[in-house]
Amino acid sequence: MTEHDDVAPQLALVAESIRRAEKDFDRPAGSVALVAVSKTMPAERIRPALEAGHRVFGENRVQEAQSRWPALREAFPGLELHLIGPLQTNKVREAVALFDVIQTLDRPSLAAALQKEIQKQGRAPRLLVQVNTGAEPQKAGIDPRELPAFLRQCREEYGLLPEGLMCIPPAEAPPSAHFALLARLARVEGLSILSMGMSADYEAAIQLGATHVRVGSAIFGARH
Ligand SMILES: *Cc1c(COP(=O)(O)O)cnc(C)c1O
């Protein structure tokens, strides 16, 4: 027994709830990917999830991710690493080198920096646009009304092809209206990936079309 023995069973429970939600809400089996959010957790707590066979992880800070994932990636091939936190322009080089998916494309200056770095490195992480569905002034993300123009700018000006959308609904509001809005925006724009839903609400997100849920505390426990 070690203090990290709880991780694998909790991971299995979340995976099982996802499969059940797919069934309950008429989603094809296996259509929802679990992004295990390992931010702030020590590598010893991430290992049991890797040893259980899980390969898709989310981190919210470039520097923290850089401190442990290159070594873990060597030990566990097939890793898919998602950046789910804000990306500063001065961290774009590291982010393009490390992440397989960047979920937080949220402004033209970042699109420009990503284009430059992707060309330089010859490595292209898949991209999602973060949408500020609650139009909260303090929150990152493109205003829903500006999404069509931003997507066009990404394609035409920067040669970037975002594959989907992500959102973090306002903390105090019921999330379903935000999930439904994100799903509608993706449908209208012809985008296939929808990253929405966290520990407290991933089942609702699956009901409304999530293809990726980002679950941290339900797997790894509370963060300190
Ligand atoms: C921390 C975080 C999560 C996971 O949150 P939990 O409530 O612990 O599941 C999901 N998405 C983003 C963007 C996060 O920063």
XYZ file of C-alpha atoms and ligand atoms in Angstrom:
239
model
C 0.000 0.000 0.000
C 1.170 3.509 -0.782
C -0.495 6.864 -0.314
C -1.221 6.945 -4.067
C -3.183 3.678 -4.235
C -6.445 5.625 -4.512
C -5.688 7.060 -7.965
C -6.220 3.979 -10.155
C -9.585 3.016 -8.600
C -10.837 6.610 -8.835
C -9.719 6.776 -12.462
C -11.584 3.524 -13.145
C -14.746 4.921 -11.530
C -14.651 8.077 -13.654
C -14.009 6.047 -16.814
C -16.966 3.848 -15.910
C -19.265 6.865 -15.364
C -18.239 8.207 -18.744
C -19.121 4.910 -20.443
C -22.447 4.885 -18.594
C -23.217 8.479 -19.612
C -22.437 7.656 -23.238
C -24.996 4.888 -23.047
C -27.617 6.906 -21.137
C -27.403 9.850 -23.514
C -27.211 7.906 -26.772
C -23.638 8.815 -27.506
C -21.575 6.249 -29.422
C -19.451 4.061 -27.141
C -15.951 5.472 -26.850
C -16.908 8.878 -28.282
C -15.930 10.780 -25.125
C -12.242 11.065 -24.214
C -11.145 11.523 -20.621
C -8.477 14.184 -20.157
C -7.050 13.462 -16.706
C -6.119 16.845 -15.255
C -2.897 16.333 -13.311
C -2.065 19.980 -12.540
C -0.399 20.523 -9.130
C -0.121 16.759 -8.540
C 3.363 15.285 -7.961
C 4.671 12.842 -10.573
C 4.331 9.969 -8.085
C 0.594 10.599 -8.083
C 0.417 10.660 -11.900
C 2.317 7.393 -12.340
C -0.463 5.079 -11.087
C -2.768 6.494 -13.775
C -0.109 5.868 -16.426
C 0.534 2.385 -15.075
C -3.206 1.695 -15.298
C -2.901 2.441 -19.027
C -4.271 5.982 -19.159
C -2.522 8.185 -21.715
C -4.460 11.459 -22.049
C -3.558 14.181 -19.545
C -4.207 17.889 -19.097
C -1.967 20.503 -17.520
C -2.670 24.188 -17.000
C 0.873 25.567 -16.721
C 3.616 25.166 -19.287
C 6.429 25.283 -16.771
C 4.942 22.713 -14.420
C 4.211 20.384 -17.346
C 7.766 20.781 -18.604
C 9.176 19.809 -15.240
C 7.826 16.256 -15.403
C 6.257 15.203 -18.690
C 9.348 14.801 -20.882
C 10.614 12.065 -18.507
C 7.177 10.463 -18.121
C 6.687 10.509 -21.893
C 9.834 8.437 -22.349
C 8.657 5.891 -19.821
C 5.080 5.720 -21.149
C 4.812 5.889 -24.953
C 1.569 6.975 -26.594
C 1.015 9.955 -24.358
C -1.375 12.750 -25.433
C -0.750 15.926 -23.473
C -3.292 18.784 -23.479
C -2.648 22.372 -22.419
C -5.851 23.574 -20.731
C -4.578 26.771 -19.079
C -3.793 30.222 -20.455
C -0.795 30.404 -22.794
C 1.468 33.456 -22.582
C 3.121 34.418 -25.845
C 6.594 34.045 -24.286
C 5.853 30.364 -23.499
C 4.706 29.421 -27.007
C 8.008 27.803 -27.964
C 7.925 25.416 -24.992
C 4.206 24.752 -25.456
C 4.530 23.820 -29.141
C 7.429 21.507 -28.302
C 5.629 19.749 -25.432
C 1.871 19.616 -25.991
C -0.118 17.515 -28.451
C -3.248 19.619 -28.077
C -3.498 23.289 -27.091
C -7.062 23.949 -25.926
C -6.652 27.632 -25.088
C -6.172 29.540 -28.329
C -7.954 32.750 -27.365
C -6.528 35.785 -29.181
C -4.995 36.880 -32.490
C -1.558 37.605 -30.993
C -1.386 34.012 -29.758
C -2.469 32.703 -33.164
C 0.335 34.710 -34.766
C 2.912 33.399 -32.289
C 1.708 29.815 -32.742
C 1.916 30.063 -36.528
C 5.497 31.271 -36.324
C 6.581 28.604 -33.845
C 4.798 25.743 -35.642
C 6.629 26.670 -38.825
C 9.934 26.923 -37.015
C 9.632 23.594 -35.176
C 7.776 21.640 -37.850
C 5.563 20.362 -35.043
C 1.864 21.244 -35.001
C -0.200 20.631 -31.863
C -3.905 20.320 -32.543
C -5.759 23.473 -31.571
C -9.022 24.291 -29.830
C -10.401 27.794 -29.385
C -11.378 28.736 -25.850
C -14.760 30.466 -25.817
C -15.824 32.749 -22.961
C -19.420 31.485 -22.999
C -20.380 33.591 -19.986
C -18.792 36.735 -21.481
C -17.046 37.221 -18.127
C -14.698 40.218 -18.279
C -11.986 38.577 -16.133
C -12.026 35.252 -18.001
C -9.955 34.207 -20.991
C -11.631 33.162 -24.193
C -13.177 34.553 -27.332
C -16.558 36.235 -26.945
C -19.134 33.957 -28.643
C -20.180 36.797 -30.974
C -16.605 37.196 -32.163
C -15.959 33.503 -32.744
C -16.789 33.338 -36.482
C -14.475 36.250 -37.275
C -11.691 34.843 -35.085
C -11.899 31.414 -36.712
C -11.770 33.024 -40.140
C -8.751 35.053 -39.090
C -7.014 31.905 -37.767
C -7.529 30.173 -41.096
C -6.952 32.994 -43.547
C -4.370 35.123 -41.788
C -2.424 32.531 -39.807
C -3.011 29.275 -41.662
C -4.218 27.594 -38.445
C -7.092 25.111 -38.494
C -8.665 24.859 -35.030
C -10.515 21.544 -34.685
C -12.864 22.427 -31.865
C -13.920 24.575 -28.939
C -13.457 24.516 -25.165
C -15.169 26.423 -22.369
C -15.043 26.902 -18.611
C -18.542 27.981 -17.547
C -18.949 30.651 -14.854
C -18.437 29.110 -11.407
C -21.763 30.175 -9.954
C -24.059 29.390 -12.891
C -25.624 26.062 -13.878
C -23.281 24.836 -16.602
C -25.752 23.251 -19.020
C -26.698 26.454 -20.843
C -22.991 27.062 -21.464
C -22.401 23.524 -22.714
C -25.394 23.861 -25.056
C -24.100 27.191 -26.366
C -20.627 25.752 -27.015
C -22.164 22.757 -28.818
C -24.279 25.058 -30.982
C -21.291 27.241 -31.888
C -19.253 24.174 -32.857
C -22.090 22.825 -34.991
C -22.537 26.124 -36.820
C -18.789 26.357 -37.445
C -18.458 22.705 -38.490
C -16.000 21.867 -35.684
C -15.924 18.319 -34.332
C -14.193 18.595 -30.948
C -15.951 19.895 -27.829
C -13.916 20.112 -24.619
C -16.331 20.771 -21.767
C -17.198 19.341 -18.376
C -15.073 18.915 -15.244
C -15.362 16.742 -12.097
C -18.650 18.272 -10.969
C -20.487 18.334 -14.273
C -18.934 16.050 -16.893
C -22.056 13.909 -17.216
C -24.141 16.964 -18.168
C -21.446 17.912 -20.665
C -21.580 14.432 -22.218
C -25.346 14.747 -22.540
C -24.814 17.973 -24.492
C -22.155 16.618 -26.824
C -18.726 16.799 -25.136
C -16.045 14.816 -26.962
C -13.446 15.603 -24.271
C -14.101 15.999 -20.542
C -11.385 17.457 -18.303
C -11.461 15.744 -14.918
C -8.983 16.459 -12.129
C -10.129 16.209 -8.522
C -12.476 13.236 -9.056
C -9.387 11.239 -10.105
C -6.500 12.738 -8.152
C -8.319 14.169 -5.123
C -8.537 17.741 -3.882
C -5.775 20.163 -4.829
C -4.017 22.119 -2.084
C -8.411 22.355 -13.074
C -9.147 22.323 -14.353
C -10.020 21.261 -14.650
C -10.314 20.116 -13.700
O -11.107 20.557 -12.656
P -11.719 19.503 -11.587
O -12.875 20.229 -11.021
O -10.643 19.232 -10.604
O -12.120 18.302 -12.340
C -10.651 21.284 -15.871
N -10.439 22.279 -16.770
C -9.611 23.308 -16.515
C -9.434 24.361 -17.541
C -8.942 23.369 -15.302
O -8.129 24.408 -15.068
